[in-house]
Amino acid sequence: MSQETPSPTGEDAPGTALQRLVELVKNRGETLATAESLTGGLVGAALTDIPGISAIYRGGVIVYATDLKATLAGVPTDLLVEVGPVHSDTAAALAAGVRERLGATYGLATTGVAGPDPQDGIEAGTVFVAAAGPGVVKVRKLSLSGDRATVRRGSVEAVLGLAAELVAEDLAQPGR
């Protein structure tokens, strides 16, 4: 059950979403895992900058090559053939796959085109971020501008924010 959500209008200050996500997950004794394509490990780096993160961060995979999205993160090969590596369904499958493969409560994923050139007809700055938890996956499409570093940074902030939203909503559910 994947849902694509629009970006909220009120953006968190940098680092706020990360702090909120870590606090929510840590307070529940739950865990995180990451699958990254265009961010190349920046999400994992942001998480591991936090002292004591090993209590909740299981690990991550960098799946820059399309075939690795299938072999390491569990994205169905037929999905990759049908929609390609930069798509909302691929982002959802990355998040759900890394969650399952790394045995985490929540999976976070990034996929997109950092630029400066388009890739397979997809404009630079087109990014999909996803967060998966027990029984739910949320995906957000981003249209970012700027150089590669700016697009990648924006992707990190967006996936952390989306994950914090998903965890907060999950914790508000009866029985959680």
mmCIF file of C-alpha atoms in Angstrom:
data_model
loop_
_atom_site.group_PDB
_atom_site.id
_atom_site.type_symbol
_atom_site.label_atom_id
_atom_site.label_comp_id
_atom_site.label_asym_id
_atom_site.label_seq_id
_atom_site.Cartn_x
_atom_site.Cartn_y
_atom_site.Cartn_z
ATOM 1 C CA MET A 1 0.000 0.000 0.000
ATOM 2 C CA SER A 2 2.095 2.839 -1.374
ATOM 3 C CA GLN A 3 0.972 6.417 -1.468
ATOM 4 C CA GLU A 4 2.653 9.376 -3.107
ATOM 5 C CA THR A 5 2.401 12.472 -0.950
ATOM 6 C CA PRO A 6 2.996 16.094 -1.863
ATOM 7 C CA SER A 7 5.742 17.970 -0.109
ATOM 8 C CA PRO A 8 4.455 19.900 2.899
ATOM 9 C CA THR A 9 4.465 23.673 2.606
ATOM 10 C CA GLY A 10 6.251 24.282 5.901
ATOM 11 C CA GLU A 11 9.726 22.837 5.558
ATOM 12 C CA ASP A 12 11.725 21.891 8.639
ATOM 13 C CA ALA A 13 14.996 23.644 9.297
ATOM 14 C CA PRO A 14 17.949 21.466 8.262
ATOM 15 C CA GLY A 15 18.632 18.836 10.900
ATOM 16 C CA THR A 16 15.240 19.179 12.592
ATOM 17 C CA ALA A 17 13.690 16.269 10.693
ATOM 18 C CA LEU A 18 16.749 14.127 11.403
ATOM 19 C CA GLN A 19 16.613 14.869 15.125
ATOM 20 C CA ARG A 20 12.862 14.241 15.262
ATOM 21 C CA LEU A 21 13.186 10.966 13.327
ATOM 22 C CA VAL A 22 15.971 9.639 15.547
ATOM 23 C CA GLU A 23 14.137 10.617 18.719
ATOM 24 C CA LEU A 24 10.874 8.963 17.618
ATOM 25 C CA VAL A 25 12.556 5.735 16.533
ATOM 26 C CA LYS A 26 14.874 5.568 19.547
ATOM 27 C CA ASN A 27 12.011 6.130 22.020
ATOM 28 C CA ARG A 28 10.222 3.108 20.572
ATOM 29 C CA GLY A 29 13.275 0.870 20.431
ATOM 30 C CA GLU A 30 12.764 0.484 16.683
ATOM 31 C CA THR A 31 15.248 0.573 13.815
ATOM 32 C CA LEU A 32 16.099 2.201 10.469
ATOM 33 C CA ALA A 33 17.774 1.037 7.250
ATOM 34 C CA THR A 34 18.598 2.957 4.074
ATOM 35 C CA ALA A 35 18.751 2.245 0.330
ATOM 36 C CA GLU A 36 20.375 5.057 -1.612
ATOM 37 C CA SER A 37 20.945 5.707 -5.263
ATOM 38 C CA LEU A 38 21.610 9.337 -6.196
ATOM 39 C CA THR A 39 22.568 10.274 -2.616
ATOM 40 C CA GLY A 40 25.370 7.703 -2.599
ATOM 41 C CA GLY A 41 25.466 7.207 1.171
ATOM 42 C CA LEU A 42 24.675 10.754 2.308
ATOM 43 C CA VAL A 43 21.554 9.630 4.218
ATOM 44 C CA GLY A 44 23.566 7.010 6.074
ATOM 45 C CA ALA A 45 26.290 9.596 6.705
ATOM 46 C CA ALA A 46 23.756 12.047 8.166
ATOM 47 C CA LEU A 47 22.438 9.325 10.459
ATOM 48 C CA THR A 48 25.869 8.117 11.542
ATOM 49 C CA ASP A 49 26.936 11.647 12.459
ATOM 50 C CA ILE A 50 24.716 11.230 15.523
ATOM 51 C CA PRO A 51 26.396 9.712 18.591
ATOM 52 C CA GLY A 52 24.674 6.508 19.706
ATOM 53 C CA ILE A 53 22.927 5.953 16.361
ATOM 54 C CA SER A 54 24.055 2.325 16.346
ATOM 55 C CA ALA A 55 21.172 1.613 18.735
ATOM 56 C CA ILE A 56 18.693 2.231 15.894
ATOM 57 C CA TYR A 57 20.524 2.275 12.528
ATOM 58 C CA ARG A 58 20.867 -1.233 11.084
ATOM 59 C CA GLY A 59 22.787 -0.106 8.014
ATOM 60 C CA GLY A 60 22.346 0.791 4.401
ATOM 61 C CA VAL A 61 23.016 -0.142 0.814
ATOM 62 C CA ILE A 62 24.193 2.113 -1.973
ATOM 63 C CA VAL A 63 22.496 0.874 -5.127
ATOM 64 C CA TYR A 64 23.646 3.293 -7.788
ATOM 65 C CA ALA A 65 23.584 0.717 -10.592
ATOM 66 C CA THR A 66 20.118 -0.405 -11.673
ATOM 67 C CA ASP A 67 20.859 -4.129 -11.353
ATOM 68 C CA LEU A 68 21.929 -3.637 -7.723
ATOM 69 C CA LYS A 69 18.524 -2.181 -6.907
ATOM 70 C CA ALA A 70 17.208 -5.695 -7.587
ATOM 71 C CA THR A 71 20.011 -7.854 -6.199
ATOM 72 C CA LEU A 72 20.781 -5.890 -3.029
ATOM 73 C CA ALA A 73 17.573 -3.992 -2.240
ATOM 74 C CA GLY A 74 14.985 -6.448 -3.525
ATOM 75 C CA VAL A 75 13.336 -4.295 -6.187
ATOM 76 C CA PRO A 76 11.561 -6.677 -8.585
ATOM 77 C CA THR A 77 13.465 -6.899 -11.870
ATOM 78 C CA ASP A 78 10.239 -6.721 -13.876
ATOM 79 C CA LEU A 79 9.393 -3.421 -12.150
ATOM 80 C CA LEU A 80 12.773 -1.979 -13.098
ATOM 81 C CA VAL A 81 12.256 -3.084 -16.703
ATOM 82 C CA GLU A 82 8.725 -1.637 -16.774
ATOM 83 C CA VAL A 83 9.220 1.755 -15.083
ATOM 84 C CA GLY A 84 12.986 2.191 -14.721
ATOM 85 C CA PRO A 85 15.145 3.174 -11.758
ATOM 86 C CA VAL A 86 13.724 6.703 -11.328
ATOM 87 C CA HIS A 87 10.045 6.199 -10.504
ATOM 88 C CA SER A 88 7.744 6.350 -7.496
ATOM 89 C CA ASP A 89 7.168 2.581 -7.579
ATOM 90 C CA THR A 90 10.912 1.951 -7.636
ATOM 91 C CA ALA A 91 11.422 4.239 -4.633
ATOM 92 C CA ALA A 92 8.640 2.426 -2.755
ATOM 93 C CA ALA A 93 10.167 -0.960 -3.575
ATOM 94 C CA LEU A 94 13.622 0.233 -2.475
ATOM 95 C CA ALA A 95 12.303 1.371 0.913
ATOM 96 C CA ALA A 96 10.259 -1.777 1.490
ATOM 97 C CA GLY A 97 13.061 -4.009 0.234
ATOM 98 C CA VAL A 98 15.804 -2.532 2.419
ATOM 99 C CA ARG A 99 13.467 -2.640 5.409
ATOM 100 C CA GLU A 100 12.950 -6.356 4.857
ATOM 101 C CA ARG A 101 16.490 -7.293 3.851
ATOM 102 C CA LEU A 102 18.164 -5.448 6.717
ATOM 103 C CA GLY A 103 15.542 -6.419 9.293
ATOM 104 C CA ALA A 104 14.563 -2.858 10.206
ATOM 105 C CA THR A 105 11.293 -1.384 11.386
ATOM 106 C CA TYR A 106 11.565 1.435 8.829
ATOM 107 C CA GLY A 107 13.271 1.670 5.449
ATOM 108 C CA LEU A 108 14.279 4.924 3.745
ATOM 109 C CA ALA A 109 15.112 5.233 0.044
ATOM 110 C CA THR A 110 16.284 7.756 -2.534
ATOM 111 C CA THR A 111 16.376 7.505 -6.312
ATOM 112 C CA GLY A 112 16.570 10.197 -8.969
ATOM 113 C CA VAL A 113 18.665 12.256 -11.336
ATOM 114 C CA ALA A 114 21.208 14.539 -9.660
ATOM 115 C CA GLY A 115 22.278 16.091 -12.961
ATOM 116 C CA PRO A 116 23.536 18.130 -14.528
ATOM 117 C CA ASP A 117 22.198 16.214 -17.532
ATOM 118 C CA PRO A 118 18.897 14.371 -17.952
ATOM 119 C CA GLN A 119 18.954 10.570 -17.685
ATOM 120 C CA ASP A 120 16.810 8.418 -19.975
ATOM 121 C CA GLY A 121 14.545 11.393 -20.684
ATOM 122 C CA ILE A 122 14.122 12.304 -17.011
ATOM 123 C CA GLU A 123 15.094 15.847 -16.105
ATOM 124 C CA ALA A 124 17.897 16.579 -13.659
ATOM 125 C CA GLY A 125 16.461 17.311 -10.216
ATOM 126 C CA THR A 126 13.687 14.717 -10.520
ATOM 127 C CA VAL A 127 13.876 12.681 -7.337
ATOM 128 C CA PHE A 128 11.681 10.174 -5.525
ATOM 129 C CA VAL A 129 12.137 9.593 -1.816
ATOM 130 C CA ALA A 130 10.319 6.883 0.107
ATOM 131 C CA ALA A 131 9.839 5.623 3.635
ATOM 132 C CA ALA A 132 8.416 2.209 4.495
ATOM 133 C CA GLY A 133 7.129 0.992 7.823
ATOM 134 C CA PRO A 134 4.938 -1.826 9.053
ATOM 135 C CA GLY A 135 2.145 -2.026 6.469
ATOM 136 C CA VAL A 136 2.708 1.348 4.811
ATOM 137 C CA VAL A 137 4.974 3.021 2.264
ATOM 138 C CA LYS A 138 5.002 6.760 1.553
ATOM 139 C CA VAL A 139 6.625 8.246 -1.530
ATOM 140 C CA ARG A 140 7.285 11.875 -2.367
ATOM 141 C CA LYS A 141 8.273 13.246 -5.776
ATOM 142 C CA LEU A 142 10.681 16.169 -5.747
ATOM 143 C CA SER A 143 11.594 18.608 -8.498
ATOM 144 C CA LEU A 144 14.817 20.150 -7.237
ATOM 145 C CA SER A 145 16.975 22.768 -8.887
ATOM 146 C CA GLY A 146 20.628 23.546 -8.520
ATOM 147 C CA ASP A 147 23.862 21.670 -8.996
ATOM 148 C CA ARG A 148 24.428 18.012 -8.106
ATOM 149 C CA ALA A 149 25.385 18.776 -4.524
ATOM 150 C CA THR A 150 22.250 20.859 -3.985
ATOM 151 C CA VAL A 151 19.974 18.179 -5.472
ATOM 152 C CA ARG A 152 21.591 15.470 -3.379
ATOM 153 C CA ARG A 153 21.387 17.556 -0.163
ATOM 154 C CA GLY A 154 17.742 18.354 -0.842
ATOM 155 C CA SER A 155 17.059 14.657 -1.367
ATOM 156 C CA VAL A 156 18.611 13.781 2.006
ATOM 157 C CA GLU A 157 16.565 16.410 3.824
ATOM 158 C CA ALA A 158 13.391 15.295 2.040
ATOM 159 C CA VAL A 159 13.743 11.590 2.829
ATOM 160 C CA LEU A 160 14.520 12.309 6.481
ATOM 161 C CA GLY A 161 11.474 14.580 6.688
ATOM 162 C CA LEU A 162 9.235 12.020 5.002
ATOM 163 C CA ALA A 163 10.483 9.281 7.326
ATOM 164 C CA ALA A 164 9.861 11.452 10.389
ATOM 165 C CA GLU A 165 6.297 12.066 9.163
ATOM 166 C CA LEU A 166 5.704 8.361 8.554
ATOM 167 C CA VAL A 167 7.049 7.330 11.973
ATOM 168 C CA ALA A 168 5.009 10.022 13.756
ATOM 169 C CA GLU A 169 1.846 8.914 11.928
ATOM 170 C CA ASP A 170 2.639 5.264 12.630
ATOM 171 C CA LEU A 171 3.085 5.944 16.327
ATOM 172 C CA ALA A 172 -0.273 7.735 16.421
ATOM 173 C CA GLN A 173 -2.046 4.590 15.177
ATOM 174 C CA PRO A 174 -4.005 2.619 17.794
ATOM 175 C CA GLY A 175 -2.108 -0.477 18.870
ATOM 176 C CA ARG A 176 1.331 0.875 17.957
#
